[in-house]
mmCIF file of C-alpha atoms and ligand atoms in Angstrom:
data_model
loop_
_atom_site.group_PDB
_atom_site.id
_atom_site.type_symbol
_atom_site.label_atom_id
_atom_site.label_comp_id
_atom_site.label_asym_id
_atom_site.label_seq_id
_atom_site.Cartn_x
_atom_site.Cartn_y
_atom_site.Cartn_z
ATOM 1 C CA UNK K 12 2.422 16.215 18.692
ATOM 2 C CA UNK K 13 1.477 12.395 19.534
ATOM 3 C CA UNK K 14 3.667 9.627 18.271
ATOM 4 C CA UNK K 15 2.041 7.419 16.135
ATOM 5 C CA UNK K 16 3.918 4.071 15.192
ATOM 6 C CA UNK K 17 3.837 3.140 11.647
ATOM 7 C CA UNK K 18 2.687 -0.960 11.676
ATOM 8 C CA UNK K 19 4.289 -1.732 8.604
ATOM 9 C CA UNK K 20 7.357 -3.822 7.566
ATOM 10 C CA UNK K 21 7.745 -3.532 4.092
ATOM 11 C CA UNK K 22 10.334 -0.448 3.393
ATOM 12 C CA UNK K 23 8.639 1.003 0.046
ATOM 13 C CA UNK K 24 5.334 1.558 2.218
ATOM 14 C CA UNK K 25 7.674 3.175 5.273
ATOM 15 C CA UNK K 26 9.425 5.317 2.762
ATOM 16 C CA UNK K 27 6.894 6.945 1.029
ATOM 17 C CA UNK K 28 4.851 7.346 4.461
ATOM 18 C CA UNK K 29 7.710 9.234 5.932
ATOM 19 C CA UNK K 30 7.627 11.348 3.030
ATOM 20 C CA UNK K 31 4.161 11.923 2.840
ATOM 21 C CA UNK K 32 3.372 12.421 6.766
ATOM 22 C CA UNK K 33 6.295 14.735 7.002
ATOM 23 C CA UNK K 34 4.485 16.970 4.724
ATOM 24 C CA UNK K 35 0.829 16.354 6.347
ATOM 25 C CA UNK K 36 0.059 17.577 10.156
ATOM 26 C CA UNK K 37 1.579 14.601 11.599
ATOM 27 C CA UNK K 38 4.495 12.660 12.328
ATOM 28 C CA UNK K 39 4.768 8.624 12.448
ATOM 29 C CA UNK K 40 7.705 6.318 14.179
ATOM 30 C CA UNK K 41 8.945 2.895 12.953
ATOM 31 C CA UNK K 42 8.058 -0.427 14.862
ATOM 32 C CA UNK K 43 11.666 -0.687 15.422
ATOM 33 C CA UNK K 44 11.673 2.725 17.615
ATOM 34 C CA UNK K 45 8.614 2.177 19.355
ATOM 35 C CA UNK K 46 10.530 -1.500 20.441
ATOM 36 C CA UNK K 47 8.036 -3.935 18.526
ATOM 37 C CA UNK K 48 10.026 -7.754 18.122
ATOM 38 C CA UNK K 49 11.365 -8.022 14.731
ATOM 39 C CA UNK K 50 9.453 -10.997 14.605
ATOM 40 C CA UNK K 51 6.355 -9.926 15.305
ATOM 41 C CA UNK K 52 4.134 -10.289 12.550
ATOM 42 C CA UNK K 53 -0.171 -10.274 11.880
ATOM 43 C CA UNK K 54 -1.722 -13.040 10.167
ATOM 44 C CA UNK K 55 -3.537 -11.319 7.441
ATOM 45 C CA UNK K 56 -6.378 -13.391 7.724
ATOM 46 C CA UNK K 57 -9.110 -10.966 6.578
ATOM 47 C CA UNK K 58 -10.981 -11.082 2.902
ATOM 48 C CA UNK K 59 -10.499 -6.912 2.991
ATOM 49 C CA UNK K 60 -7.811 -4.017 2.793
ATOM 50 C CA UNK K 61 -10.667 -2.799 5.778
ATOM 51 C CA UNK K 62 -10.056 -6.170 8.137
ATOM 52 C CA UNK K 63 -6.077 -6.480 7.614
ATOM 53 C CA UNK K 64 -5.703 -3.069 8.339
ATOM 54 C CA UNK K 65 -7.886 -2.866 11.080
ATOM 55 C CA UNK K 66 -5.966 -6.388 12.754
ATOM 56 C CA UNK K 67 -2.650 -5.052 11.723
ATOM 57 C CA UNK K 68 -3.068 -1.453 13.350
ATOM 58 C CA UNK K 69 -4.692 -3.047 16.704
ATOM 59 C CA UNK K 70 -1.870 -5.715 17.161
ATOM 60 C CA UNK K 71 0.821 -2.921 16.821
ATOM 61 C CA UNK K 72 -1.084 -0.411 19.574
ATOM 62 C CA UNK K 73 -1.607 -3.229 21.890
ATOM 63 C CA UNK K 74 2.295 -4.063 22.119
ATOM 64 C CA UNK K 75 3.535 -0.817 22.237
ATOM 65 C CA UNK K 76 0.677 1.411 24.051
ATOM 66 C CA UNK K 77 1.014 3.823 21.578
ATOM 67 C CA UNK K 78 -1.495 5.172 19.161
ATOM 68 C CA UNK K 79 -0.713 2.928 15.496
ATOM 69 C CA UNK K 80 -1.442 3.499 11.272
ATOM 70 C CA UNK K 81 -1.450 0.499 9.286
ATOM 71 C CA UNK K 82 -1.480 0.694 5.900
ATOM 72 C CA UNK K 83 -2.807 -2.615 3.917
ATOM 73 C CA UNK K 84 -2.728 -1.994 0.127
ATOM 74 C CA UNK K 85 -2.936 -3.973 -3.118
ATOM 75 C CA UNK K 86 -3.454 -3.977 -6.614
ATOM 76 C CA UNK K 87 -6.904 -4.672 -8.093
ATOM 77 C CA UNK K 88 -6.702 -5.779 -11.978
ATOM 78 C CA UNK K 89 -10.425 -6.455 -13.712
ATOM 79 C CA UNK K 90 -9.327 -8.471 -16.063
ATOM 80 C CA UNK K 91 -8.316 -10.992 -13.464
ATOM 81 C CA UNK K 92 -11.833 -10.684 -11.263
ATOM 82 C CA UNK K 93 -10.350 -8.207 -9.050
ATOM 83 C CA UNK K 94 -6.632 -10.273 -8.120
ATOM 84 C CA UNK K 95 -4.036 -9.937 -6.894
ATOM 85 C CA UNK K 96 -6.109 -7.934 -4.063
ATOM 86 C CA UNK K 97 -5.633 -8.240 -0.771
ATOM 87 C CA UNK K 98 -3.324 -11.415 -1.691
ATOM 88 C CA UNK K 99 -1.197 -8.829 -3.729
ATOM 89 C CA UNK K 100 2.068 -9.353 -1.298
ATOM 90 C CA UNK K 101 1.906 -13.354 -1.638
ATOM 91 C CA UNK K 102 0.478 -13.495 -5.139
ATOM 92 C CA UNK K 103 3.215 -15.900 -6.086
ATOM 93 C CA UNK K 104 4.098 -17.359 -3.400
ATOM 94 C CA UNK K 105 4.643 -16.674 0.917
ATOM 95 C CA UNK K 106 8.067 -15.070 0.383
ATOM 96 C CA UNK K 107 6.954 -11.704 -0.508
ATOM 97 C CA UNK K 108 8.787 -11.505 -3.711
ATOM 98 C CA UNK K 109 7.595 -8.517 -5.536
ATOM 99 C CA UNK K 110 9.575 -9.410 -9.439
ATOM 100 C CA UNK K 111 7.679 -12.625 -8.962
ATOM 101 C CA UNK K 112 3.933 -10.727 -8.354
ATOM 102 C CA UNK K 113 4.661 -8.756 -11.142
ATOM 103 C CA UNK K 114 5.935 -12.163 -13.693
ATOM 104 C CA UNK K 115 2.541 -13.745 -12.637
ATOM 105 C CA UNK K 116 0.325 -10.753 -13.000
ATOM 106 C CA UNK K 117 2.037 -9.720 -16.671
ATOM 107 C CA UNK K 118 1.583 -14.051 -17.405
ATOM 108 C CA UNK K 119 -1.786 -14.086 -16.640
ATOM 109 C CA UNK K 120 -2.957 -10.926 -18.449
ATOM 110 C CA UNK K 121 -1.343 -12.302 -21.946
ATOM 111 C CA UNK K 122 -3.183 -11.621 -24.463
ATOM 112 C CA UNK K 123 -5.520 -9.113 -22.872
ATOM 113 C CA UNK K 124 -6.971 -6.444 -25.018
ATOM 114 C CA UNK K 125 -5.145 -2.893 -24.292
ATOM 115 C CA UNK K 126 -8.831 -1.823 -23.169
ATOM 116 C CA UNK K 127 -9.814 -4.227 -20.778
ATOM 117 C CA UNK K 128 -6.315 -3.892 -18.898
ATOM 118 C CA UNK K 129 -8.083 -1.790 -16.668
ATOM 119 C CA UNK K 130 -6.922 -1.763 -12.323
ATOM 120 C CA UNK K 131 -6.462 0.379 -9.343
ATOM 121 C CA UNK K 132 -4.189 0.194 -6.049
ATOM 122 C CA UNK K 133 -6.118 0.627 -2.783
ATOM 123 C CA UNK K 134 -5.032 1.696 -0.080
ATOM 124 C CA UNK K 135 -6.684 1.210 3.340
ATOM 125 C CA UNK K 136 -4.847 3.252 6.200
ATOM 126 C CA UNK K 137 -6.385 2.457 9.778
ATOM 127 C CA UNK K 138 -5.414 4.497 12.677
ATOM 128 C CA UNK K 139 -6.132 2.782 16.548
ATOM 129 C CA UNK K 140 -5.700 4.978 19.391
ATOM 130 C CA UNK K 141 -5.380 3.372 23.146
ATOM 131 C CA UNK K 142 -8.833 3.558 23.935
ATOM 132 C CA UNK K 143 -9.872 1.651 20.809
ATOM 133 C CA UNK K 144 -10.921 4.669 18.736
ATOM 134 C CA UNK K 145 -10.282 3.741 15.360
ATOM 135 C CA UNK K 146 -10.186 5.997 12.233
ATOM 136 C CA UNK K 147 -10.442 4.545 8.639
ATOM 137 C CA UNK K 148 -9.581 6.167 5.650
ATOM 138 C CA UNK K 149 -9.433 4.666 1.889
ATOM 139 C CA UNK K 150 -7.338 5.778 -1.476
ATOM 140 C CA UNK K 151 -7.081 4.655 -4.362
ATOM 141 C CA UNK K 152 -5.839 5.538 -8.192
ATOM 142 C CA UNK K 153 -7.306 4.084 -11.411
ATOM 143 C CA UNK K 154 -4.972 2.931 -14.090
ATOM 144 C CA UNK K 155 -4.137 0.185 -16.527
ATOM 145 C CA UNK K 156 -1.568 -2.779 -16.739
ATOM 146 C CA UNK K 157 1.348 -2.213 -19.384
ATOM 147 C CA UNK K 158 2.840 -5.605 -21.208
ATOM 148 C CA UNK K 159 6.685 -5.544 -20.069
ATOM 149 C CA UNK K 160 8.066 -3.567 -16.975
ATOM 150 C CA UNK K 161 9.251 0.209 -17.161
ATOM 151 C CA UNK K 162 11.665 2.314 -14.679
ATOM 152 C CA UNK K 163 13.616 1.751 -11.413
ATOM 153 C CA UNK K 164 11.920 3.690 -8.676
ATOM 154 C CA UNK K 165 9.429 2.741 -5.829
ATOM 155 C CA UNK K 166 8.383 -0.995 -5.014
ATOM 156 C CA UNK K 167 6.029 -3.524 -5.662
ATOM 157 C CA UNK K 168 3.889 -3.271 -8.669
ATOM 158 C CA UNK K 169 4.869 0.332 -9.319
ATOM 159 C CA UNK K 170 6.800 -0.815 -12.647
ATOM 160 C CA UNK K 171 3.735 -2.122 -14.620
ATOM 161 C CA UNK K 172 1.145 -0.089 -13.580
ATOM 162 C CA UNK K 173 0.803 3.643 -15.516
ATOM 163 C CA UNK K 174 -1.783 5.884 -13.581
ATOM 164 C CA UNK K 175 -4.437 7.397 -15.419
ATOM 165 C CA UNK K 176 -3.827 10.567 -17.390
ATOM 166 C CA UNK K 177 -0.081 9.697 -17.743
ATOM 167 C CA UNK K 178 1.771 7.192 -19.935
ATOM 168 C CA UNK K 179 4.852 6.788 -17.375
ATOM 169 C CA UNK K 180 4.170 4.035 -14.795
ATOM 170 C CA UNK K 181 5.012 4.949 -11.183
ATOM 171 C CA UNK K 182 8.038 3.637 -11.078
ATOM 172 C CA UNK K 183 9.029 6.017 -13.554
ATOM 173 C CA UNK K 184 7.851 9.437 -11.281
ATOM 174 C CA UNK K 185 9.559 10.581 -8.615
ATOM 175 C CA UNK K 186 8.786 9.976 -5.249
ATOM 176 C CA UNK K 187 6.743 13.127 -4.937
ATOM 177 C CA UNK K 188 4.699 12.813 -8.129
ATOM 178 C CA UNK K 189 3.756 9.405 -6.962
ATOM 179 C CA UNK K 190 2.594 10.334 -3.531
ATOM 180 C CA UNK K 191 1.004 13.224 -5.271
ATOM 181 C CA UNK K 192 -1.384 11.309 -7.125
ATOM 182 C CA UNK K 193 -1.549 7.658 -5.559
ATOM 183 C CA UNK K 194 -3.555 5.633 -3.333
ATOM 184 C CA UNK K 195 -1.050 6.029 -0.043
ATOM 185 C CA UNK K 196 -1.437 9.786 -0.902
ATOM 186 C CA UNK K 197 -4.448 10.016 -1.083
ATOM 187 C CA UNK K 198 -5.775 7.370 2.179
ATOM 188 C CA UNK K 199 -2.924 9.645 4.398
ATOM 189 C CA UNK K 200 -4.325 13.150 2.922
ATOM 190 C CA UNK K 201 -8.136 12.175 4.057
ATOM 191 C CA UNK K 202 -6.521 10.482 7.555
ATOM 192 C CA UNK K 203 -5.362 13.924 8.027
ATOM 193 C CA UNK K 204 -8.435 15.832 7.119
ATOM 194 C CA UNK K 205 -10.406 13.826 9.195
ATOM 195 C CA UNK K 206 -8.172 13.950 12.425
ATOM 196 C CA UNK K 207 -7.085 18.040 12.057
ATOM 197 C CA UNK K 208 -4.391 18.770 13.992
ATOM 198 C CA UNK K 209 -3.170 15.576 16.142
HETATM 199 P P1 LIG A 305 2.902 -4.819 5.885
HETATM 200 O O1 LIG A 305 1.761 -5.804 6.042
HETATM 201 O O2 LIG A 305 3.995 -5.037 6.883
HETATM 202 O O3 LIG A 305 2.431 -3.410 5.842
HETATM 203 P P2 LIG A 305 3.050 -5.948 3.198
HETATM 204 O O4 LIG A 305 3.965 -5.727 2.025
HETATM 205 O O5 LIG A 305 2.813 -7.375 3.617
HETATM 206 O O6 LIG A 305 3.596 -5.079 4.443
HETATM 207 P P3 LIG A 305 0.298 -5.678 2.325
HETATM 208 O O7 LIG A 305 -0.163 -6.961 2.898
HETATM 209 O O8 LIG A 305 -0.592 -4.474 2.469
HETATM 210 O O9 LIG A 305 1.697 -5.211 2.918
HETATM 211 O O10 LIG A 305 0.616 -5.931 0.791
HETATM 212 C C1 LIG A 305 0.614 -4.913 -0.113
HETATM 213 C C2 LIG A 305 1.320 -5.332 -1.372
HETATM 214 O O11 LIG A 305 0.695 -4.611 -2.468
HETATM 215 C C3 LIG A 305 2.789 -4.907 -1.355
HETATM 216 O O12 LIG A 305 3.632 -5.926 -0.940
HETATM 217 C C4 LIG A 305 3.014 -4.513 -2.819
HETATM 218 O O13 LIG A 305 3.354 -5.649 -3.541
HETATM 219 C C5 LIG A 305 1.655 -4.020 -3.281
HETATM 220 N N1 LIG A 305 1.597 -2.553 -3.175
HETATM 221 C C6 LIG A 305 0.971 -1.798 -2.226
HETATM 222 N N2 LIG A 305 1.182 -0.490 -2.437
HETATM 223 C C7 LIG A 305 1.952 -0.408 -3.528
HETATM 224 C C8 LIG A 305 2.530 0.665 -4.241
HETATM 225 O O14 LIG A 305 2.390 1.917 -3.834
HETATM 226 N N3 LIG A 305 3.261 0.388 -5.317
HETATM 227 C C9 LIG A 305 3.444 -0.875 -5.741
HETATM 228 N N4 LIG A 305 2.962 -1.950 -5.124
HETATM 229 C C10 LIG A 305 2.217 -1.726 -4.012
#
C-alpha cells in the first residue's frame, strides 16, 4: 500500500483520521514521520475549504515527495452569514485557541431563536499525488448551535454543536459515533470510494 502523509497539525484532526483511515482501504503517516520541519506551516490564504486544502496538501507533497491528504474543515453557522468558516481555527484570534472560538461563537449567537441556530462542519479532504494528480472530496453534517457547552471528548467546536437527529453534541459520542456520522467521515469515506484500492 502507498504511504500517504497526513498534512495536518492539529491532533483532534490526526486522531480521528487515524481512526477513520485505519478502518477505510488506506493507511496515512504523520508529517513528523515523513520528516516535514516542525515549523513548517501554509499560509491559509484561500476564501475556501477547496483552496486551503488544495495549498496545504501540495506544500506537504512537494517537501516530502510523497503522495499527501489535507484536511481543511470549519464550522458554518447561518445565523452568523456563514462564520466562523474557513476562519474557524483563528476566529478569535491567531493562537488557535479552540475555548476561545467557541466563547465568541456562543457570544455572538445570544439571543438567537432555537430555530434559526441552524450550521454544518465541512470538511474538504484533498489528496496530491507526485505527478500533480489531485483528488477532492467534500463532507459535511447539518446541525444546530446549543447555548452553553456539553461533554469532554473530541476538539474544536465539537462541544456546542449537536448533529442532526441526536440531542448529544459530538463531544458527547464516542470517537466512533462521531466519525460515523461527521463531516471527516464522511469527506475520507468518498476519498476512498473514489480512489478503490490505493
Ligand atoms: P491544519 O491546518 O494543520 O490541518 P487547523 O486546525 O489549522 O489544522 P483548519 O484551518 O482546517 O485546521 O481549521 C479547522 C478548525 O475548524 C479547527 O481548528 C477546529 O476549530 C474546527 N473543526 C474542524 N473540524 C472539527 C471537528 O470535527 N470538530 C470540532 N471542530 C472542528
Amino acid at each position: 500500500m502507498e504511504k500517504i502523509v497526513a498534512a495536518t497539525q492539529n491532533k483532534g484532526k490526526i486522531r480521528e483520521i487515524d481512526e477513520i483511515t485505519s478502518k477505510l482501504g488506506f493507511s496515512v503517516i504523520s508529517r513528523e514521520e515523513a520528516g516535514v520541519p516542525e515549523d513548517f506551516d501554509t499560509d491559509e490564504t484561500g476564501t475556501t475549504f477547496e483552496e486551503n486544502s488544495q495549498m496545504k496538501a501540495e506544500d506537504i507533497m512537494r517537501i516530502t515527495g510523497m503522495s499527501a491528504v489535507a484536511d481543511d474543515s470549519g464550522l458554518v453557522v447561518d445565523a452568523l452569514g456563514g462564520e466562523p468558516g474557513v476562519y474557524s481555527a483563528r476566529y478569535a484570534g491567531e493562537d488557535h485557541d479552540d475555548a476561545a472560538n467557541r466563547k465568541l461563537v456562543l457570544q455572538r449567537m445570544e439571543g438567537v431563536p432555537e430555530e434559526e441556530r441552524t450550521a454544518r462542519f465541512v470538511c474538504v479532504v484533498t489528496l496530491v499525488r507526485p505527478d500533480g494528480s489531485k483528488t477532492v472530496c467534500r463532507g459535511t453534517v447539518e446541525g444546530h448551535i446549543i447555548e452553553e457547552e456539553r461533554g469532554e471528548n473530541g476538539f474544536g467546536y465539537d462541544p456546542i454543536f449537536v448533529p442532526e437527529g441526536y440531542d448529544r453534541t459530538f463531544a458527547e459520542m464516542t470517537a466512533e459515533e462521531k466519525n460515523g456520522i461527521s463531516h471527516r467521515g464522511n469527506a475520507l469515506k468518498a476519498l476512498e470510494e473514489k480512489l478503490g484500492n490505493i
